Amino acid sequence: MKNIYFAGSIRGGRNMADVYKKLIAGLRLIGTVFTEHVGDEQSLRMDDESLRDLEIFERDMEWIRSSDLMIAEVSQPSLGVGFEIASAIMLEKPVLCLYNENSDNRLSAMISGNSDLTISRYGSLEEAESQIAEFLSGLN
Ligand code: 6K6
């Protein structure tokens, strides 16, 4: 079982929250997802009330260190997701960035131009899931 860090926008905006939830449900079949709360409004609310930002930062950085790979949904721009992606690269973790091609946001050149990342553009959830499967099969 792989340890998977799933990154998706929280304070950057929740437009894609439904997609995060579905992708996380699929990832749970193949590994341990550290960040299930990213797809779950209720546990996010609990986190927000009970954890200080310092604790959220330290917990999430520890999870990135302990993960085997990162899957980042990048259609909704988020400072936190960008920071997490950069941290994962520095820690030499494989990172797949999933970008919905129907998104109104243009993907940052700092992501799309980064050869340390695997970038996949998807139209449907099924497509995103098969891109995840392909990415995982390419890892060792
Ligand atoms: C709930 C509602 C608002 O804030 C919360 C609690 N905050 C967080 N809880 C858990 N993970 C977080 C929180 N804030 C950011 N993160 C991490 O950064 C997640 O792993 C996301 O992938 C990413 C989102 O960053 P922003 O900048 O969009 O919030």
JSON list of C-alpha atoms and ligand atoms in Angstrom, two decimals:
[
{"chain": "A", "resi": 1, "resn": "MET", "atom": "CA", "xyz": [0.00, 0.00, 0.00]},
{"chain": "A", "resi": 2, "resn": "LYS", "atom": "CA", "xyz": [1.28, 3.44, -0.94]},
{"chain": "A", "resi": 3, "resn": "ASN", "atom": "CA", "xyz": [1.03, 6.49, 1.28]},
{"chain": "A", "resi": 4, "resn": "ILE", "atom": "CA", "xyz": [-0.61, 9.18, -0.82]},
{"chain": "A", "resi": 5, "resn": "TYR", "atom": "CA", "xyz": [-0.73, 12.91, -0.16]},
{"chain": "A", "resi": 6, "resn": "PHE", "atom": "CA", "xyz": [-3.69, 14.43, -1.97]},
{"chain": "A", "resi": 7, "resn": "ALA", "atom": "CA", "xyz": [-3.49, 18.22, -2.40]},
{"chain": "A", "resi": 8, "resn": "GLY", "atom": "CA", "xyz": [-6.48, 20.40, -3.31]},
{"chain": "A", "resi": 9, "resn": "SER", "atom": "CA", "xyz": [-7.51, 23.99, -2.71]},
{"chain": "A", "resi": 10, "resn": "ILE", "atom": "CA", "xyz": [-9.03, 24.91, 0.66]},
{"chain": "A", "resi": 11, "resn": "ARG", "atom": "CA", "xyz": [-8.77, 28.66, 1.28]},
{"chain": "A", "resi": 12, "resn": "GLY", "atom": "CA", "xyz": [-7.99, 29.18, -2.43]},
{"chain": "A", "resi": 13, "resn": "GLY", "atom": "CA", "xyz": [-11.65, 28.28, -3.13]},
{"chain": "A", "resi": 14, "resn": "ARG", "atom": "CA", "xyz": [-13.81, 25.17, -2.96]},
{"chain": "A", "resi": 15, "resn": "ASN", "atom": "CA", "xyz": [-15.16, 25.10, -6.55]},
{"chain": "A", "resi": 16, "resn": "MET", "atom": "CA", "xyz": [-13.63, 21.67, -7.21]},
{"chain": "A", "resi": 17, "resn": "ALA", "atom": "CA", "xyz": [-14.39, 20.11, -3.81]},
{"chain": "A", "resi": 18, "resn": "ASP", "atom": "CA", "xyz": [-16.71, 17.53, -5.32]},
{"chain": "A", "resi": 19, "resn": "VAL", "atom": "CA", "xyz": [-13.99, 16.29, -7.65]},
{"chain": "A", "resi": 20, "resn": "TYR", "atom": "CA", "xyz": [-11.48, 16.05, -4.74]},
{"chain": "A", "resi": 21, "resn": "LYS", "atom": "CA", "xyz": [-13.95, 13.91, -2.83]},
{"chain": "A", "resi": 22, "resn": "LYS", "atom": "CA", "xyz": [-14.44, 11.50, -5.75]},
{"chain": "A", "resi": 23, "resn": "LEU", "atom": "CA", "xyz": [-10.73, 11.27, -6.55]},
{"chain": "A", "resi": 24, "resn": "ILE", "atom": "CA", "xyz": [-9.92, 10.60, -2.88]},
{"chain": "A", "resi": 25, "resn": "ALA", "atom": "CA", "xyz": [-12.57, 7.83, -2.76]},
{"chain": "A", "resi": 26, "resn": "GLY", "atom": "CA", "xyz": [-10.80, 6.13, -5.70]},
{"chain": "A", "resi": 27, "resn": "LEU", "atom": "CA", "xyz": [-7.33, 6.62, -4.17]},
{"chain": "A", "resi": 28, "resn": "ARG", "atom": "CA", "xyz": [-8.42, 4.97, -0.92]},
{"chain": "A", "resi": 29, "resn": "LEU", "atom": "CA", "xyz": [-8.77, 1.70, -2.82]},
{"chain": "A", "resi": 30, "resn": "ILE", "atom": "CA", "xyz": [-5.07, 1.72, -3.70]},
{"chain": "A", "resi": 31, "resn": "GLY", "atom": "CA", "xyz": [-3.41, 3.29, -0.69]},
{"chain": "A", "resi": 32, "resn": "THR", "atom": "CA", "xyz": [-3.59, 5.32, 2.49]},
{"chain": "A", "resi": 33, "resn": "VAL", "atom": "CA", "xyz": [-4.66, 8.89, 1.79]},
{"chain": "A", "resi": 34, "resn": "PHE", "atom": "CA", "xyz": [-3.26, 11.22, 4.48]},
{"chain": "A", "resi": 35, "resn": "THR", "atom": "CA", "xyz": [-5.39, 14.18, 3.49]},
{"chain": "A", "resi": 36, "resn": "GLU", "atom": "CA", "xyz": [-8.94, 12.83, 3.25]},
{"chain": "A", "resi": 37, "resn": "HIS", "atom": "CA", "xyz": [-10.20, 16.05, 4.87]},
{"chain": "A", "resi": 38, "resn": "VAL", "atom": "CA", "xyz": [-9.40, 17.97, 1.64]},
{"chain": "A", "resi": 39, "resn": "GLY", "atom": "CA", "xyz": [-12.55, 16.39, 0.17]},
{"chain": "A", "resi": 40, "resn": "ASP", "atom": "CA", "xyz": [-14.68, 16.60, 3.27]},
{"chain": "A", "resi": 41, "resn": "GLU", "atom": "CA", "xyz": [-16.32, 19.86, 4.37]},
{"chain": "A", "resi": 42, "resn": "GLN", "atom": "CA", "xyz": [-17.21, 18.58, 7.83]},
{"chain": "A", "resi": 43, "resn": "SER", "atom": "CA", "xyz": [-13.74, 17.48, 8.87]},
{"chain": "A", "resi": 44, "resn": "LEU", "atom": "CA", "xyz": [-12.29, 20.68, 7.40]},
{"chain": "A", "resi": 45, "resn": "ARG", "atom": "CA", "xyz": [-14.59, 22.69, 9.62]},
{"chain": "A", "resi": 46, "resn": "MET", "atom": "CA", "xyz": [-13.43, 20.66, 12.61]},
{"chain": "A", "resi": 47, "resn": "ASP", "atom": "CA", "xyz": [-9.77, 21.20, 11.64]},
{"chain": "A", "resi": 48, "resn": "ASP", "atom": "CA", "xyz": [-10.37, 24.89, 11.29]},
{"chain": "A", "resi": 49, "resn": "GLU", "atom": "CA", "xyz": [-11.89, 25.14, 14.74]},
{"chain": "A", "resi": 50, "resn": "SER", "atom": "CA", "xyz": [-9.50, 22.90, 16.64]},
{"chain": "A", "resi": 51, "resn": "LEU", "atom": "CA", "xyz": [-6.12, 23.34, 14.96]},
{"chain": "A", "resi": 52, "resn": "ARG", "atom": "CA", "xyz": [-4.09, 26.47, 14.73]},
{"chain": "A", "resi": 53, "resn": "ASP", "atom": "CA", "xyz": [-2.53, 27.28, 11.35]},
{"chain": "A", "resi": 54, "resn": "LEU", "atom": "CA", "xyz": [0.90, 26.43, 12.80]},
{"chain": "A", "resi": 55, "resn": "GLU", "atom": "CA", "xyz": [-0.34, 22.94, 13.69]},
{"chain": "A", "resi": 56, "resn": "ILE", "atom": "CA", "xyz": [-1.98, 22.45, 10.28]},
{"chain": "A", "resi": 57, "resn": "PHE", "atom": "CA", "xyz": [1.29, 23.45, 8.58]},
{"chain": "A", "resi": 58, "resn": "GLU", "atom": "CA", "xyz": [3.44, 21.14, 10.72]},
{"chain": "A", "resi": 59, "resn": "ARG", "atom": "CA", "xyz": [1.06, 18.17, 10.38]},
{"chain": "A", "resi": 60, "resn": "ASP", "atom": "CA", "xyz": [0.77, 18.58, 6.60]},
{"chain": "A", "resi": 61, "resn": "MET", "atom": "CA", "xyz": [4.56, 18.94, 6.14]},
{"chain": "A", "resi": 62, "resn": "GLU", "atom": "CA", "xyz": [5.09, 15.76, 8.16]},
{"chain": "A", "resi": 63, "resn": "TRP", "atom": "CA", "xyz": [2.55, 13.95, 5.98]},
{"chain": "A", "resi": 64, "resn": "ILE", "atom": "CA", "xyz": [4.35, 15.12, 2.83]},
{"chain": "A", "resi": 65, "resn": "ARG", "atom": "CA", "xyz": [7.64, 13.79, 4.26]},
{"chain": "A", "resi": 66, "resn": "SER", "atom": "CA", "xyz": [6.00, 10.41, 5.03]},
{"chain": "A", "resi": 67, "resn": "SER", "atom": "CA", "xyz": [4.23, 10.07, 1.68]},
{"chain": "A", "resi": 68, "resn": "ASP", "atom": "CA", "xyz": [5.36, 7.98, -1.28]},
{"chain": "A", "resi": 69, "resn": "LEU", "atom": "CA", "xyz": [3.78, 10.30, -3.82]},
{"chain": "A", "resi": 70, "resn": "MET", "atom": "CA", "xyz": [1.59, 13.37, -4.22]},
{"chain": "A", "resi": 71, "resn": "ILE", "atom": "CA", "xyz": [-1.51, 13.81, -6.35]},
{"chain": "A", "resi": 72, "resn": "ALA", "atom": "CA", "xyz": [-2.42, 17.49, -6.68]},
{"chain": "A", "resi": 73, "resn": "GLU", "atom": "CA", "xyz": [-5.64, 18.74, -8.27]},
{"chain": "A", "resi": 74, "resn": "VAL", "atom": "CA", "xyz": [-4.53, 22.11, -9.65]},
{"chain": "A", "resi": 75, "resn": "SER", "atom": "CA", "xyz": [-7.58, 23.47, -11.53]},
{"chain": "A", "resi": 76, "resn": "GLN", "atom": "CA", "xyz": [-8.44, 25.82, -8.66]},
{"chain": "A", "resi": 77, "resn": "PRO", "atom": "CA", "xyz": [-5.35, 27.97, -7.94]},
{"chain": "A", "resi": 78, "resn": "SER", "atom": "CA", "xyz": [-4.21, 27.72, -4.31]},
{"chain": "A", "resi": 79, "resn": "LEU", "atom": "CA", "xyz": [-1.12, 29.11, -2.56]},
{"chain": "A", "resi": 80, "resn": "GLY", "atom": "CA", "xyz": [-1.16, 26.12, -0.19]},
{"chain": "A", "resi": 81, "resn": "VAL", "atom": "CA", "xyz": [-1.26, 23.58, -3.03]},
{"chain": "A", "resi": 82, "resn": "GLY", "atom": "CA", "xyz": [1.55, 25.40, -4.85]},
{"chain": "A", "resi": 83, "resn": "PHE", "atom": "CA", "xyz": [3.64, 25.38, -1.69]},
{"chain": "A", "resi": 84, "resn": "GLU", "atom": "CA", "xyz": [2.94, 21.69, -1.10]},
{"chain": "A", "resi": 85, "resn": "ILE", "atom": "CA", "xyz": [3.93, 20.81, -4.67]},
{"chain": "A", "resi": 86, "resn": "ALA", "atom": "CA", "xyz": [7.22, 22.70, -4.30]},
{"chain": "A", "resi": 87, "resn": "SER", "atom": "CA", "xyz": [7.89, 20.99, -0.96]},
{"chain": "A", "resi": 88, "resn": "ALA", "atom": "CA", "xyz": [7.24, 17.55, -2.47]},
{"chain": "A", "resi": 89, "resn": "ILE", "atom": "CA", "xyz": [9.66, 18.31, -5.32]},
{"chain": "A", "resi": 90, "resn": "MET", "atom": "CA", "xyz": [12.36, 19.34, -2.83]},
{"chain": "A", "resi": 91, "resn": "LEU", "atom": "CA", "xyz": [11.79, 16.05, -0.99]},
{"chain": "A", "resi": 92, "resn": "GLU", "atom": "CA", "xyz": [12.10, 14.19, -4.31]},
{"chain": "A", "resi": 93, "resn": "LYS", "atom": "CA", "xyz": [8.58, 12.79, -4.18]},
{"chain": "A", "resi": 94, "resn": "PRO", "atom": "CA", "xyz": [6.85, 11.95, -7.46]},
{"chain": "A", "resi": 95, "resn": "VAL", "atom": "CA", "xyz": [4.04, 14.46, -8.11]},
{"chain": "A", "resi": 96, "resn": "LEU", "atom": "CA", "xyz": [1.10, 14.14, -10.50]},
{"chain": "A", "resi": 97, "resn": "CYS", "atom": "CA", "xyz": [-0.78, 17.39, -11.19]},
{"chain": "A", "resi": 98, "resn": "LEU", "atom": "CA", "xyz": [-4.32, 16.96, -12.51]},
{"chain": "A", "resi": 99, "resn": "TYR", "atom": "CA", "xyz": [-5.81, 19.90, -14.37]},
{"chain": "A", "resi": 100, "resn": "ASN", "atom": "CA", "xyz": [-9.40, 19.98, -15.63]},
{"chain": "A", "resi": 101, "resn": "GLU", "atom": "CA", "xyz": [-9.24, 21.21, -19.22]},
{"chain": "A", "resi": 102, "resn": "ASN", "atom": "CA", "xyz": [-12.64, 22.92, -18.84]},
{"chain": "A", "resi": 103, "resn": "SER", "atom": "CA", "xyz": [-11.27, 25.12, -16.05]},
{"chain": "A", "resi": 104, "resn": "ASP", "atom": "CA", "xyz": [-11.55, 28.90, -16.52]},
{"chain": "A", "resi": 105, "resn": "ASN", "atom": "CA", "xyz": [-8.18, 29.34, -14.78]},
{"chain": "A", "resi": 106, "resn": "ARG", "atom": "CA", "xyz": [-5.00, 29.14, -16.80]},
{"chain": "A", "resi": 107, "resn": "LEU", "atom": "CA", "xyz": [-2.46, 26.85, -15.18]},
{"chain": "A", "resi": 108, "resn": "SER", "atom": "CA", "xyz": [0.54, 28.71, -13.74]},
{"chain": "A", "resi": 109, "resn": "ALA", "atom": "CA", "xyz": [3.72, 28.46, -15.83]},
{"chain": "A", "resi": 110, "resn": "MET", "atom": "CA", "xyz": [5.50, 27.52, -12.58]},
{"chain": "A", "resi": 111, "resn": "ILE", "atom": "CA", "xyz": [3.50, 24.28, -12.70]},
{"chain": "A", "resi": 112, "resn": "SER", "atom": "CA", "xyz": [2.98, 23.64, -16.41]},
{"chain": "A", "resi": 113, "resn": "GLY", "atom": "CA", "xyz": [6.59, 24.57, -17.22]},
{"chain": "A", "resi": 114, "resn": "ASN", "atom": "CA", "xyz": [8.10, 22.40, -14.49]},
{"chain": "A", "resi": 115, "resn": "SER", "atom": "CA", "xyz": [9.79, 19.28, -15.83]},
{"chain": "A", "resi": 116, "resn": "ASP", "atom": "CA", "xyz": [9.97, 17.75, -12.32]},
{"chain": "A", "resi": 117, "resn": "LEU", "atom": "CA", "xyz": [6.20, 17.32, -12.46]},
{"chain": "A", "resi": 118, "resn": "THR", "atom": "CA", "xyz": [3.87, 15.02, -14.36]},
{"chain": "A", "resi": 119, "resn": "ILE", "atom": "CA", "xyz": [0.97, 17.14, -15.63]},
{"chain": "A", "resi": 120, "resn": "SER", "atom": "CA", "xyz": [-2.24, 15.51, -16.86]},
{"chain": "A", "resi": 121, "resn": "ARG", "atom": "CA", "xyz": [-5.16, 17.36, -18.39]},
{"chain": "A", "resi": 122, "resn": "TYR", "atom": "CA", "xyz": [-8.47, 15.59, -17.94]},
{"chain": "A", "resi": 123, "resn": "GLY", "atom": "CA", "xyz": [-12.02, 16.11, -19.17]},
{"chain": "A", "resi": 124, "resn": "SER", "atom": "CA", "xyz": [-13.92, 13.58, -17.08]},
{"chain": "A", "resi": 125, "resn": "LEU", "atom": "CA", "xyz": [-13.45, 11.90, -13.73]},
{"chain": "A", "resi": 126, "resn": "GLU", "atom": "CA", "xyz": [-12.86, 8.56, -15.47]},
{"chain": "A", "resi": 127, "resn": "GLU", "atom": "CA", "xyz": [-10.06, 10.16, -17.47]},
{"chain": "A", "resi": 128, "resn": "ALA", "atom": "CA", "xyz": [-8.46, 11.57, -14.30]},
{"chain": "A", "resi": 129, "resn": "GLU", "atom": "CA", "xyz": [-8.67, 8.14, -12.68]},
{"chain": "A", "resi": 130, "resn": "SER", "atom": "CA", "xyz": [-7.03, 6.39, -15.60]},
{"chain": "A", "resi": 131, "resn": "GLN", "atom": "CA", "xyz": [-4.26, 9.04, -15.57]},
{"chain": "A", "resi": 132, "resn": "ILE", "atom": "CA", "xyz": [-3.71, 8.28, -11.88]},
{"chain": "A", "resi": 133, "resn": "ALA", "atom": "CA", "xyz": [-3.51, 4.55, -12.65]},
{"chain": "A", "resi": 134, "resn": "GLU", "atom": "CA", "xyz": [-1.00, 5.20, -15.43]},
{"chain": "A", "resi": 135, "resn": "PHE", "atom": "CA", "xyz": [1.12, 7.43, -13.16]},
{"chain": "A", "resi": 136, "resn": "LEU", "atom": "CA", "xyz": [1.14, 4.79, -10.42]},
{"chain": "A", "resi": 137, "resn": "SER", "atom": "CA", "xyz": [2.12, 2.02, -12.80]},
{"chain": "A", "resi": 138, "resn": "GLY", "atom": "CA", "xyz": [5.10, 4.13, -13.93]},
{"chain": "A", "resi": 139, "resn": "LEU", "atom": "CA", "xyz": [6.47, 4.35, -10.37]},
{"chain": "A", "resi": 140, "resn": "ASN", "atom": "CA", "xyz": [9.10, 1.68, -9.59]},
{"chain": "B", "resi": 1, "resn": "6K6", "atom": "C1", "xyz": [-10.67, 24.60, 7.08]},
{"chain": "B", "resi": 1, "resn": "6K6", "atom": "C2", "xyz": [-11.28, 25.66, 6.43]},
{"chain": "B", "resi": 1, "resn": "6K6", "atom": "C3", "xyz": [-10.31, 26.61, 6.24]},
{"chain": "B", "resi": 1, "resn": "6K6", "atom": "O1", "xyz": [-9.11, 26.13, 6.77]},
{"chain": "B", "resi": 1, "resn": "6K6", "atom": "C4", "xyz": [-9.35, 24.94, 7.28]},
{"chain": "B", "resi": 1, "resn": "6K6", "atom": "C5", "xyz": [-8.36, 24.07, 7.96]},
{"chain": "B", "resi": 1, "resn": "6K6", "atom": "N1", "xyz": [-7.17, 24.17, 7.19]},
{"chain": "B", "resi": 1, "resn": "6K6", "atom": "C6", "xyz": [-6.51, 23.15, 6.65]},
{"chain": "B", "resi": 1, "resn": "6K6", "atom": "N2", "xyz": [-6.67, 21.88, 7.05]},
{"chain": "B", "resi": 1, "resn": "6K6", "atom": "C7", "xyz": [-5.97, 20.92, 6.44]},
{"chain": "B", "resi": 1, "resn": "6K6", "atom": "N3", "xyz": [-5.10, 21.09, 5.42]},
{"chain": "B", "resi": 1, "resn": "6K6", "atom": "C8", "xyz": [-4.92, 22.34, 5.01]},
{"chain": "B", "resi": 1, "resn": "6K6", "atom": "C9", "xyz": [-5.59, 23.41, 5.62]},
{"chain": "B", "resi": 1, "resn": "6K6", "atom": "N4", "xyz": [-5.24, 24.55, 5.02]},
{"chain": "B", "resi": 1, "resn": "6K6", "atom": "C10", "xyz": [-4.38, 24.20, 4.04]},
{"chain": "B", "resi": 1, "resn": "6K6", "atom": "N5", "xyz": [-4.17, 22.87, 4.02]},
{"chain": "B", "resi": 1, "resn": "6K6", "atom": "C11", "xyz": [-3.35, 22.17, 3.04]},
{"chain": "B", "resi": 1, "resn": "6K6", "atom": "O2", "xyz": [-3.00, 23.11, 2.04]},
{"chain": "B", "resi": 1, "resn": "6K6", "atom": "C12", "xyz": [-4.10, 21.04, 2.36]},
{"chain": "B", "resi": 1, "resn": "6K6", "atom": "O3", "xyz": [-3.30, 19.87, 2.38]},
{"chain": "B", "resi": 1, "resn": "6K6", "atom": "C13", "xyz": [-4.36, 21.51, 0.93]},
{"chain": "B", "resi": 1, "resn": "6K6", "atom": "O4", "xyz": [-3.80, 20.63, -0.04]},
{"chain": "B", "resi": 1, "resn": "6K6", "atom": "C14", "xyz": [-3.70, 22.89, 0.83]},
{"chain": "B", "resi": 1, "resn": "6K6", "atom": "C15", "xyz": [-4.74, 23.99, 0.57]},
{"chain": "B", "resi": 1, "resn": "6K6", "atom": "O5", "xyz": [-4.15, 25.24, 0.69]},
{"chain": "B", "resi": 1, "resn": "6K6", "atom": "P1", "xyz": [-5.05, 26.61, 0.62]},
{"chain": "B", "resi": 1, "resn": "6K6", "atom": "O6", "xyz": [-4.02, 27.69, 0.49]},
{"chain": "B", "resi": 1, "resn": "6K6", "atom": "O7", "xyz": [-5.95, 26.51, -0.60]},
{"chain": "B", "resi": 1, "resn": "6K6", "atom": "O8", "xyz": [-5.83, 26.67, 1.88]}
]
